[in-house]
Structure formats: structure tokens, C-alpha cells
Amino acid sequence: KQWYQRRVAITAGKNDFSIPNLLKPLPKDISQILPQMLQCLSKMSRKTQFRSVLTTLGEKGVLYCQLSEDNILQIVHLPKAPENPHIKSSSGAGDSFLGGFIANICKGNGIEQCLKGGTFCAFKSLKSHETISGVISDDGLAAKTIKSWNEMGWNLNVFYEGEFKFEK
């Protein structure tokens, strides 16, 4: 439990970031990519209106970082789908994820539903010989599948949510 209370210092290129009071320990895979994501978020938030970074991690799931206008940072991870897709082809899985993610944004859904919708579309693409699976549609299949996955314990992990400022 003491680990959660420690400040985590992250070095990325020329910038150092300090994240106080992580809610959960970061898995090794995520702690290795997080500095690059925060570096990207730092540059984007200073030069553009973009304040979110999303990284798909293959069979490790998805990592999402968002910095609000009032400097509240949220770092969340969604593990892979709890079902084995029996992969036929990985071609198009990233595009399918992005399509499902954006479709959920357009519907006004929250980040958890957007990440799960994108993961569902990527999952269906992985199970298909087609680049983009023909069964990806808005017919309720995604909602039913995601509901059953949620019942299997498929949850969003929030690693950090709190005030954050990039050190210059």
C-alpha cells in the first residue's frame, strides 16, 4: 500500500514529469511507454488544442491519457477483451479500433465506452479474414458483447486522476 502513496518521477527526453499518488501500480509495459505519451501530450497541449493521447498495446489493451483545460490528468488502461479472438488476420485491427472509438465519441459516449467500442471493433477485425470485419455495425451486437465482457470482469483501470503540470 505504501507504493501507491509515492510520487512517481518519469523522465522522458528533456522533460521530467512527477505524478503524485498513483491509484494503482503501473505494470512494467505501461510504465515503459507512459513517458513517451506524456512527452507527446506535453508538446501537443502547448502547441495545439489536442489534449489526449491514445496508444493501443496489442494484447496488453489500450492506454489513454487526457489533460483537461484545468490541468487535471487522467491515465486509464483498458485490458484486452476477455475473450480469445482466434486471430485470423491483424490487418485492419488498428483502423477498426479507431473507427469504433470515434463512432462512440460521435454518439457522445464517455471514454470507457469509447475504448470498449473500439476494442470490440478491433476484436471483430482480428477474427476476420477481411481487413475490416463485415459484422461491425450499429445493430446492437457490440452492446450485447460488451455487456457480456463486462460481466466477465472487463473493467477500466484508472491509474491516476488529479492535478498535473508539466515541469519546464
Short mmCIF file of N, CA and C in Angstrom, two decimals:
data_model
loop_
_atom_site.label_atom_id
_atom_site.label_comp_id
_atom_site.label_asym_id
_atom_site.label_seq_id
_atom_site.Cartn_x
_atom_site.Cartn_y
_atom_site.Cartn_z
N LYS A 1 0.81 -1.19 0.00
CA LYS A 1 0.00 0.00 0.00
C LYS A 1 0.86 1.27 0.00
N GLN A 2 2.05 1.19 0.53
CA GLN A 2 2.92 2.37 0.53
C GLN A 2 3.28 2.79 -0.89
N TRP A 3 3.38 1.81 -1.78
CA TRP A 3 3.77 2.11 -3.16
C TRP A 3 2.83 3.12 -3.79
N TYR A 4 1.54 3.02 -3.48
CA TYR A 4 0.54 3.89 -4.07
C TYR A 4 0.75 5.35 -3.66
N GLN A 5 1.31 5.56 -2.50
CA GLN A 5 1.44 6.91 -1.98
C GLN A 5 2.70 7.62 -2.47
N ARG A 6 3.64 6.90 -3.03
CA ARG A 6 4.87 7.52 -3.50
C ARG A 6 4.63 8.34 -4.75
N ARG A 7 5.43 9.39 -4.91
CA ARG A 7 5.42 10.14 -6.15
C ARG A 7 6.20 9.33 -7.18
N VAL A 8 5.74 9.34 -8.38
CA VAL A 8 6.42 8.62 -9.44
C VAL A 8 7.07 9.65 -10.34
N ALA A 9 8.36 9.61 -10.45
CA ALA A 9 9.08 10.53 -11.33
C ALA A 9 9.35 9.82 -12.64
N ILE A 10 9.05 10.49 -13.71
CA ILE A 10 9.20 9.89 -15.04
C ILE A 10 10.10 10.80 -15.86
N THR A 11 11.11 10.23 -16.45
CA THR A 11 11.99 11.01 -17.31
C THR A 11 11.73 10.64 -18.75
N ALA A 12 11.49 11.67 -19.57
CA ALA A 12 11.23 11.45 -20.99
C ALA A 12 11.93 12.53 -21.78
N GLY A 13 12.99 12.18 -22.45
CA GLY A 13 13.72 13.17 -23.23
C GLY A 13 14.25 14.28 -22.34
N LYS A 14 13.89 15.50 -22.67
CA LYS A 14 14.36 16.66 -21.92
C LYS A 14 13.44 17.02 -20.76
N ASN A 15 12.27 16.39 -20.70
CA ASN A 15 11.30 16.74 -19.67
C ASN A 15 11.25 15.70 -18.57
N ASP A 16 11.04 16.17 -17.35
CA ASP A 16 10.78 15.29 -16.22
C ASP A 16 9.35 15.53 -15.79
N PHE A 17 8.65 14.47 -15.47
CA PHE A 17 7.28 14.56 -15.01
C PHE A 17 7.20 13.91 -13.65
N SER A 18 6.38 14.44 -12.80
CA SER A 18 6.19 13.87 -11.49
C SER A 18 4.70 13.63 -11.30
N ILE A 19 4.33 12.40 -11.07
CA ILE A 19 2.93 12.06 -10.88
C ILE A 19 2.75 11.66 -9.41
N PRO A 20 2.05 12.48 -8.63
CA PRO A 20 1.87 12.14 -7.23
C PRO A 20 0.74 11.13 -7.03
N ASN A 21 0.90 10.29 -6.04
CA ASN A 21 -0.18 9.42 -5.56
C ASN A 21 -0.90 8.62 -6.64
N LEU A 22 -0.18 7.75 -7.29
CA LEU A 22 -0.82 6.84 -8.23
C LEU A 22 -1.86 6.00 -7.49
N LEU A 23 -2.97 5.74 -8.14
CA LEU A 23 -4.03 4.94 -7.52
C LEU A 23 -3.70 3.46 -7.54
N LYS A 24 -2.95 3.03 -8.56
CA LYS A 24 -2.56 1.63 -8.70
C LYS A 24 -1.13 1.61 -9.23
N PRO A 25 -0.38 0.57 -8.92
CA PRO A 25 0.96 0.47 -9.50
C PRO A 25 0.86 0.28 -11.01
N LEU A 26 1.77 0.89 -11.73
CA LEU A 26 1.79 0.75 -13.19
C LEU A 26 2.47 -0.56 -13.58
N PRO A 27 1.82 -1.37 -14.43
CA PRO A 27 2.51 -2.56 -14.94
C PRO A 27 3.75 -2.13 -15.74
N LYS A 28 4.73 -2.99 -15.79
CA LYS A 28 6.00 -2.66 -16.43
C LYS A 28 5.82 -2.17 -17.86
N ASP A 29 4.98 -2.83 -18.63
CA ASP A 29 4.77 -2.45 -20.03
C ASP A 29 4.26 -1.02 -20.13
N ILE A 30 3.35 -0.65 -19.24
CA ILE A 30 2.76 0.68 -19.28
C ILE A 30 3.74 1.72 -18.77
N SER A 31 4.49 1.40 -17.74
CA SER A 31 5.43 2.38 -17.20
C SER A 31 6.53 2.68 -18.22
N GLN A 32 6.78 1.76 -19.14
CA GLN A 32 7.80 2.00 -20.16
C GLN A 32 7.30 2.92 -21.26
N ILE A 33 6.02 2.89 -21.59
CA ILE A 33 5.51 3.72 -22.68
C ILE A 33 4.94 5.05 -22.18
N LEU A 34 4.57 5.13 -20.92
CA LEU A 34 3.95 6.34 -20.37
C LEU A 34 4.81 7.59 -20.54
N PRO A 35 6.13 7.53 -20.32
CA PRO A 35 6.93 8.75 -20.52
C PRO A 35 6.80 9.32 -21.94
N GLN A 36 6.78 8.45 -22.94
CA GLN A 36 6.64 8.92 -24.32
C GLN A 36 5.27 9.53 -24.55
N MET A 37 4.25 8.95 -23.94
CA MET A 37 2.90 9.50 -24.10
C MET A 37 2.80 10.87 -23.43
N LEU A 38 3.38 11.01 -22.25
CA LEU A 38 3.33 12.30 -21.55
C LEU A 38 4.16 13.36 -22.28
N GLN A 39 5.26 12.94 -22.88
CA GLN A 39 6.07 13.86 -23.68
C GLN A 39 5.25 14.38 -24.86
N CYS A 40 4.56 13.49 -25.53
CA CYS A 40 3.70 13.85 -26.65
C CYS A 40 2.57 14.77 -26.18
N LEU A 41 1.94 14.42 -25.07
CA LEU A 41 0.84 15.22 -24.52
C LEU A 41 1.33 16.61 -24.14
N SER A 42 2.52 16.70 -23.58
CA SER A 42 3.10 17.99 -23.21
C SER A 42 3.27 18.89 -24.43
N LYS A 43 3.85 18.34 -25.48
CA LYS A 43 4.06 19.13 -26.71
C LYS A 43 2.75 19.53 -27.35
N MET A 44 1.82 18.58 -27.43
CA MET A 44 0.54 18.87 -28.09
C MET A 44 -0.26 19.91 -27.32
N SER A 45 -0.30 19.80 -26.00
CA SER A 45 -1.14 20.72 -25.22
C SER A 45 -0.58 22.14 -25.24
N ARG A 46 0.71 22.28 -25.49
CA ARG A 46 1.30 23.62 -25.57
C ARG A 46 1.12 24.26 -26.95
N LYS A 47 1.12 23.43 -27.99
CA LYS A 47 1.13 23.95 -29.36
C LYS A 47 -0.20 23.83 -30.09
N THR A 48 -1.09 23.00 -29.59
CA THR A 48 -2.36 22.76 -30.28
C THR A 48 -3.49 22.69 -29.25
N GLN A 49 -4.68 22.38 -29.73
CA GLN A 49 -5.81 22.19 -28.83
C GLN A 49 -5.97 20.73 -28.42
N PHE A 50 -5.13 19.85 -28.95
CA PHE A 50 -5.22 18.43 -28.63
C PHE A 50 -4.69 18.20 -27.22
N ARG A 51 -5.45 17.48 -26.43
CA ARG A 51 -5.07 17.26 -25.04
C ARG A 51 -5.25 15.79 -24.62
N SER A 52 -5.23 14.88 -25.60
CA SER A 52 -5.39 13.45 -25.31
C SER A 52 -4.41 12.65 -26.15
N VAL A 53 -3.94 11.55 -25.57
CA VAL A 53 -3.06 10.62 -26.28
C VAL A 53 -3.58 9.21 -26.01
N LEU A 54 -3.69 8.44 -27.08
CA LEU A 54 -4.21 7.07 -27.01
C LEU A 54 -3.18 6.15 -27.66
N THR A 55 -2.88 5.05 -26.98
CA THR A 55 -1.95 4.08 -27.54
C THR A 55 -2.54 2.68 -27.40
N THR A 56 -2.65 1.98 -28.53
CA THR A 56 -3.07 0.58 -28.46
C THR A 56 -1.82 -0.25 -28.16
N LEU A 57 -1.99 -1.24 -27.31
CA LEU A 57 -0.86 -2.05 -26.84
C LEU A 57 -0.99 -3.51 -27.25
N GLY A 58 -1.70 -3.77 -28.35
CA GLY A 58 -1.88 -5.14 -28.81
C GLY A 58 -2.60 -5.97 -27.76
N GLU A 59 -2.02 -7.11 -27.42
CA GLU A 59 -2.68 -7.99 -26.46
C GLU A 59 -2.63 -7.46 -25.03
N LYS A 60 -1.99 -6.31 -24.82
CA LYS A 60 -1.96 -5.68 -23.48
C LYS A 60 -3.09 -4.68 -23.30
N GLY A 61 -3.87 -4.39 -24.34
CA GLY A 61 -5.01 -3.49 -24.21
C GLY A 61 -4.75 -2.11 -24.79
N VAL A 62 -5.27 -1.09 -24.11
CA VAL A 62 -5.22 0.29 -24.59
C VAL A 62 -4.88 1.21 -23.42
N LEU A 63 -4.02 2.18 -23.67
CA LEU A 63 -3.66 3.18 -22.65
C LEU A 63 -4.09 4.55 -23.16
N TYR A 64 -4.74 5.32 -22.29
CA TYR A 64 -5.29 6.62 -22.67
C TYR A 64 -4.91 7.65 -21.62
N CYS A 65 -4.38 8.78 -22.06
CA CYS A 65 -4.04 9.90 -21.18
C CYS A 65 -4.76 11.14 -21.69
N GLN A 66 -5.37 11.88 -20.76
CA GLN A 66 -6.07 13.10 -21.14
C GLN A 66 -5.74 14.18 -20.11
N LEU A 67 -5.45 15.38 -20.61
CA LEU A 67 -5.20 16.54 -19.76
C LEU A 67 -6.30 17.55 -20.01
N SER A 68 -7.10 17.83 -18.98
CA SER A 68 -8.22 18.76 -19.14
C SER A 68 -7.71 20.20 -19.20
N GLU A 69 -8.58 21.11 -19.54
CA GLU A 69 -8.22 22.54 -19.62
C GLU A 69 -7.72 23.07 -18.28
N ASP A 70 -8.23 22.51 -17.19
CA ASP A 70 -7.80 22.97 -15.86
C ASP A 70 -6.70 22.07 -15.28
N ASN A 71 -5.93 21.43 -16.18
CA ASN A 71 -4.75 20.62 -15.82
C ASN A 71 -5.05 19.44 -14.91
N ILE A 72 -6.16 18.77 -15.15
CA ILE A 72 -6.44 17.51 -14.47
C ILE A 72 -6.05 16.40 -15.44
N LEU A 73 -5.09 15.59 -15.01
CA LEU A 73 -4.60 14.49 -15.84
C LEU A 73 -5.32 13.21 -15.44
N GLN A 74 -5.74 12.46 -16.46
CA GLN A 74 -6.33 11.15 -16.23
C GLN A 74 -5.54 10.14 -17.05
N ILE A 75 -5.08 9.08 -16.40
CA ILE A 75 -4.38 7.99 -17.06
C ILE A 75 -5.19 6.73 -16.82
N VAL A 76 -5.69 6.13 -17.91
CA VAL A 76 -6.51 4.92 -17.78
C VAL A 76 -6.00 3.83 -18.72
N HIS A 77 -6.24 2.60 -18.32
CA HIS A 77 -5.84 1.44 -19.11
C HIS A 77 -7.03 0.50 -19.21
N LEU A 78 -7.31 0.05 -20.42
CA LEU A 78 -8.33 -0.97 -20.63
C LEU A 78 -7.62 -2.23 -21.10
N PRO A 79 -7.71 -3.32 -20.32
CA PRO A 79 -7.07 -4.57 -20.75
C PRO A 79 -7.71 -5.10 -22.04
N LYS A 80 -7.06 -6.06 -22.64
CA LYS A 80 -7.63 -6.68 -23.85
C LYS A 80 -8.99 -7.29 -23.52
N ALA A 81 -9.75 -7.56 -24.55
CA ALA A 81 -11.05 -8.20 -24.37
C ALA A 81 -10.85 -9.55 -23.67
N PRO A 82 -11.80 -9.94 -22.80
CA PRO A 82 -11.61 -11.17 -22.03
C PRO A 82 -11.84 -12.45 -22.81
N GLU A 83 -12.14 -12.33 -24.08
CA GLU A 83 -12.39 -13.49 -24.93
C GLU A 83 -11.23 -13.62 -25.91
N ASN A 84 -10.86 -14.82 -26.27
CA ASN A 84 -9.79 -15.03 -27.24
C ASN A 84 -10.35 -14.89 -28.66
N PRO A 85 -9.80 -13.97 -29.48
CA PRO A 85 -10.37 -13.77 -30.81
C PRO A 85 -10.00 -14.84 -31.84
N HIS A 86 -9.10 -15.76 -31.52
CA HIS A 86 -8.62 -16.74 -32.52
C HIS A 86 -8.26 -15.97 -33.80
N ILE A 87 -7.17 -15.26 -33.73
CA ILE A 87 -6.77 -14.30 -34.76
C ILE A 87 -6.60 -14.97 -36.12
N LYS A 88 -7.27 -14.39 -37.10
CA LYS A 88 -7.14 -14.82 -38.49
C LYS A 88 -6.26 -13.85 -39.27
N SER A 89 -6.35 -12.56 -38.91
CA SER A 89 -5.53 -11.54 -39.55
C SER A 89 -5.52 -10.29 -38.68
N SER A 90 -4.34 -9.70 -38.52
CA SER A 90 -4.28 -8.46 -37.72
C SER A 90 -4.39 -7.22 -38.62
N SER A 91 -4.44 -7.44 -39.90
CA SER A 91 -4.56 -6.32 -40.84
C SER A 91 -5.91 -5.63 -40.66
N GLY A 92 -5.88 -4.35 -40.38
CA GLY A 92 -7.11 -3.57 -40.22
C GLY A 92 -7.59 -3.44 -38.79
N ALA A 93 -6.95 -4.14 -37.84
CA ALA A 93 -7.41 -4.09 -36.44
C ALA A 93 -7.27 -2.68 -35.86
N GLY A 94 -6.17 -2.01 -36.14
CA GLY A 94 -5.97 -0.65 -35.63
C GLY A 94 -6.97 0.33 -36.22
N ASP A 95 -7.21 0.21 -37.52
CA ASP A 95 -8.21 1.07 -38.17
C ASP A 95 -9.60 0.80 -37.60
N SER A 96 -9.89 -0.47 -37.36
CA SER A 96 -11.20 -0.84 -36.79
C SER A 96 -11.35 -0.27 -35.38
N PHE A 97 -10.27 -0.37 -34.59
CA PHE A 97 -10.31 0.21 -33.24
C PHE A 97 -10.63 1.70 -33.31
N LEU A 98 -9.90 2.40 -34.16
CA LEU A 98 -10.09 3.84 -34.27
C LEU A 98 -11.50 4.18 -34.74
N GLY A 99 -12.02 3.43 -35.69
CA GLY A 99 -13.38 3.66 -36.17
C GLY A 99 -14.41 3.48 -35.06
N GLY A 100 -14.28 2.42 -34.28
CA GLY A 100 -15.20 2.18 -33.16
C GLY A 100 -15.06 3.24 -32.08
N PHE A 101 -13.84 3.66 -31.82
CA PHE A 101 -13.58 4.70 -30.82
C PHE A 101 -14.24 6.02 -31.24
N ILE A 102 -14.00 6.42 -32.48
CA ILE A 102 -14.55 7.69 -32.99
C ILE A 102 -16.08 7.62 -33.09
N ALA A 103 -16.62 6.49 -33.51
CA ALA A 103 -18.07 6.35 -33.58
C ALA A 103 -18.70 6.58 -32.21
N ASN A 104 -18.07 6.08 -31.17
CA ASN A 104 -18.59 6.28 -29.82
C ASN A 104 -18.42 7.72 -29.35
N ILE A 105 -17.36 8.38 -29.76
CA ILE A 105 -17.21 9.80 -29.45
C ILE A 105 -18.35 10.58 -30.09
N CYS A 106 -18.64 10.27 -31.36
CA CYS A 106 -19.71 10.96 -32.08
C CYS A 106 -21.07 10.74 -31.43
N LYS A 107 -21.25 9.61 -30.76
CA LYS A 107 -22.51 9.33 -30.05
C LYS A 107 -22.57 10.04 -28.70
N GLY A 108 -21.46 10.68 -28.31
CA GLY A 108 -21.42 11.38 -27.03
C GLY A 108 -21.12 10.48 -25.84
N ASN A 109 -20.58 9.30 -26.09
CA ASN A 109 -20.26 8.37 -25.01
C ASN A 109 -19.01 8.79 -24.26
N GLY A 110 -18.89 8.33 -23.02
CA GLY A 110 -17.71 8.59 -22.20
C GLY A 110 -16.52 7.78 -22.66
N ILE A 111 -15.37 8.06 -22.08
CA ILE A 111 -14.12 7.43 -22.52
C ILE A 111 -14.15 5.91 -22.35
N GLU A 112 -14.75 5.41 -21.28
CA GLU A 112 -14.78 3.96 -21.10
C GLU A 112 -15.54 3.29 -22.24
N GLN A 113 -16.70 3.81 -22.60
CA GLN A 113 -17.48 3.23 -23.69
C GLN A 113 -16.75 3.39 -25.02
N CYS A 114 -16.07 4.51 -25.21
CA CYS A 114 -15.31 4.72 -26.46
C CYS A 114 -14.20 3.69 -26.60
N LEU A 115 -13.45 3.46 -25.52
CA LEU A 115 -12.37 2.48 -25.55
C LEU A 115 -12.92 1.06 -25.75
N LYS A 116 -14.02 0.75 -25.09
CA LYS A 116 -14.61 -0.58 -25.23
C LYS A 116 -15.21 -0.78 -26.63
N GLY A 117 -15.82 0.26 -27.18
CA GLY A 117 -16.36 0.17 -28.53
C GLY A 117 -15.25 -0.03 -29.56
N GLY A 118 -14.15 0.68 -29.39
CA GLY A 118 -13.00 0.49 -30.28
C GLY A 118 -12.41 -0.90 -30.15
N THR A 119 -12.31 -1.39 -28.93
CA THR A 119 -11.77 -2.73 -28.70
C THR A 119 -12.67 -3.79 -29.32
N PHE A 120 -13.98 -3.61 -29.21
CA PHE A 120 -14.92 -4.56 -29.84
C PHE A 120 -14.68 -4.62 -31.35
N CYS A 121 -14.55 -3.46 -31.99
CA CYS A 121 -14.35 -3.43 -33.45
C CYS A 121 -13.02 -4.08 -33.84
N ALA A 122 -11.96 -3.81 -33.06
CA ALA A 122 -10.67 -4.44 -33.34
C ALA A 122 -10.77 -5.95 -33.15
N PHE A 123 -11.47 -6.39 -32.11
CA PHE A 123 -11.67 -7.81 -31.83
C PHE A 123 -12.34 -8.50 -33.01
N LYS A 124 -13.39 -7.89 -33.54
CA LYS A 124 -14.09 -8.48 -34.69
C LYS A 124 -13.20 -8.51 -35.93
N SER A 125 -12.38 -7.48 -36.09
CA SER A 125 -11.46 -7.44 -37.23
C SER A 125 -10.41 -8.55 -37.13
N LEU A 126 -9.91 -8.79 -35.92
CA LEU A 126 -8.91 -9.85 -35.72
C LEU A 126 -9.48 -11.23 -36.06
N LYS A 127 -10.77 -11.42 -35.85
CA LYS A 127 -11.42 -12.71 -36.11
C LYS A 127 -11.79 -12.91 -37.58
N SER A 128 -11.54 -11.90 -38.41
CA SER A 128 -11.98 -11.94 -39.80
C SER A 128 -10.80 -12.04 -40.75
N HIS A 129 -11.02 -12.70 -41.89
CA HIS A 129 -10.00 -12.69 -42.94
C HIS A 129 -10.03 -11.37 -43.70
N GLU A 130 -11.13 -10.64 -43.57
CA GLU A 130 -11.26 -9.33 -44.21
C GLU A 130 -10.43 -8.31 -43.44
N THR A 131 -10.01 -7.24 -44.12
CA THR A 131 -9.27 -6.18 -43.44
C THR A 131 -10.14 -5.51 -42.40
N ILE A 132 -11.37 -5.22 -42.76
CA ILE A 132 -12.37 -4.68 -41.82
C ILE A 132 -13.52 -5.68 -41.79
N SER A 133 -13.84 -6.17 -40.60
CA SER A 133 -14.88 -7.19 -40.48
C SER A 133 -16.23 -6.68 -40.96
N GLY A 134 -16.95 -7.53 -41.69
CA GLY A 134 -18.28 -7.18 -42.18
C GLY A 134 -19.34 -7.20 -41.09
N VAL A 135 -19.03 -7.73 -39.90
CA VAL A 135 -20.04 -7.78 -38.84
C VAL A 135 -19.99 -6.56 -37.91
N ILE A 136 -19.10 -5.61 -38.23
CA ILE A 136 -19.05 -4.37 -37.43
C ILE A 136 -20.15 -3.46 -37.94
N SER A 137 -21.14 -3.23 -37.10
CA SER A 137 -22.24 -2.33 -37.46
C SER A 137 -22.86 -1.81 -36.17
N ASP A 138 -23.87 -1.02 -36.31
CA ASP A 138 -24.53 -0.45 -35.14
C ASP A 138 -25.86 -1.16 -34.91
N ASP A 139 -25.82 -2.51 -34.90
CA ASP A 139 -27.05 -3.29 -34.77
C ASP A 139 -27.29 -3.82 -33.36
N GLY A 140 -26.52 -3.38 -32.41
CA GLY A 140 -26.69 -3.83 -31.04
C GLY A 140 -25.78 -4.97 -30.64
N LEU A 141 -25.09 -5.59 -31.62
CA LEU A 141 -24.17 -6.69 -31.31
C LEU A 141 -23.05 -6.22 -30.39
N ALA A 142 -22.53 -5.04 -30.67
CA ALA A 142 -21.43 -4.51 -29.84
C ALA A 142 -21.91 -4.35 -28.40
N ALA A 143 -23.07 -3.76 -28.20
CA ALA A 143 -23.59 -3.53 -26.85
C ALA A 143 -23.78 -4.85 -26.11
N LYS A 144 -24.31 -5.86 -26.79
CA LYS A 144 -24.53 -7.17 -26.16
C LYS A 144 -23.19 -7.82 -25.79
N THR A 145 -22.24 -7.76 -26.72
CA THR A 145 -20.94 -8.39 -26.48
C THR A 145 -20.22 -7.68 -25.34
N ILE A 146 -20.20 -6.35 -25.37
CA ILE A 146 -19.52 -5.59 -24.32
C ILE A 146 -20.18 -5.85 -22.97
N LYS A 147 -21.49 -5.97 -22.94
CA LYS A 147 -22.20 -6.27 -21.69
C LYS A 147 -21.74 -7.62 -21.14
N SER A 148 -21.62 -8.62 -22.00
CA SER A 148 -21.19 -9.94 -21.52
C SER A 148 -19.73 -9.89 -21.06
N TRP A 149 -18.89 -9.11 -21.76
CA TRP A 149 -17.49 -8.97 -21.34
C TRP A 149 -17.41 -8.26 -19.99
N ASN A 150 -18.27 -7.23 -19.79
CA ASN A 150 -18.29 -6.53 -18.51
C ASN A 150 -18.65 -7.50 -17.38
N GLU A 151 -19.59 -8.40 -17.66
CA GLU A 151 -19.99 -9.40 -16.67
C GLU A 151 -18.85 -10.37 -16.36
N MET A 152 -17.90 -10.47 -17.28
CA MET A 152 -16.72 -11.33 -17.06
C MET A 152 -15.62 -10.56 -16.31
N GLY A 153 -15.91 -9.33 -15.89
CA GLY A 153 -14.94 -8.56 -15.11
C GLY A 153 -14.05 -7.65 -15.92
N TRP A 154 -14.46 -7.30 -17.13
CA TRP A 154 -13.66 -6.43 -18.01
C TRP A 154 -13.86 -4.99 -17.58
N ASN A 155 -12.89 -4.43 -16.88
CA ASN A 155 -13.03 -3.09 -16.31
C ASN A 155 -11.89 -2.17 -16.72
N LEU A 156 -12.22 -0.90 -16.72
CA LEU A 156 -11.24 0.15 -16.96
C LEU A 156 -10.43 0.35 -15.69
N ASN A 157 -9.10 0.42 -15.80
CA ASN A 157 -8.23 0.70 -14.66
C ASN A 157 -7.81 2.16 -14.69
N VAL A 158 -8.14 2.89 -13.65
CA VAL A 158 -7.71 4.29 -13.56
C VAL A 158 -6.44 4.30 -12.72
N PHE A 159 -5.32 4.71 -13.33
CA PHE A 159 -4.05 4.75 -12.62
C PHE A 159 -3.82 6.09 -11.94
N TYR A 160 -4.34 7.13 -12.56
CA TYR A 160 -4.13 8.45 -11.96
C TYR A 160 -5.22 9.39 -12.44
N GLU A 161 -5.70 10.22 -11.53
CA GLU A 161 -6.62 11.27 -11.88
C GLU A 161 -6.41 12.39 -10.87
N GLY A 162 -5.86 13.49 -11.33
CA GLY A 162 -5.59 14.60 -10.42
C GLY A 162 -4.85 15.71 -11.12
N GLU A 163 -4.56 16.74 -10.36
CA GLU A 163 -3.88 17.91 -10.92
C GLU A 163 -2.50 17.54 -11.41
N PHE A 164 -2.12 18.15 -12.50
CA PHE A 164 -0.84 17.80 -13.11
C PHE A 164 -0.33 18.99 -13.91
N LYS A 165 0.93 19.29 -13.75
CA LYS A 165 1.55 20.35 -14.55
C LYS A 165 2.87 19.82 -15.09
N PHE A 166 3.11 20.12 -16.34
CA PHE A 166 4.38 19.72 -16.93
C PHE A 166 5.45 20.65 -16.42
N GLU A 167 6.55 20.08 -15.95
CA GLU A 167 7.68 20.89 -15.50
C GLU A 167 8.44 21.35 -16.72
N LYS A 168 8.85 22.59 -16.70
CA LYS A 168 9.55 23.14 -17.88
C LYS A 168 11.04 23.03 -17.72
#
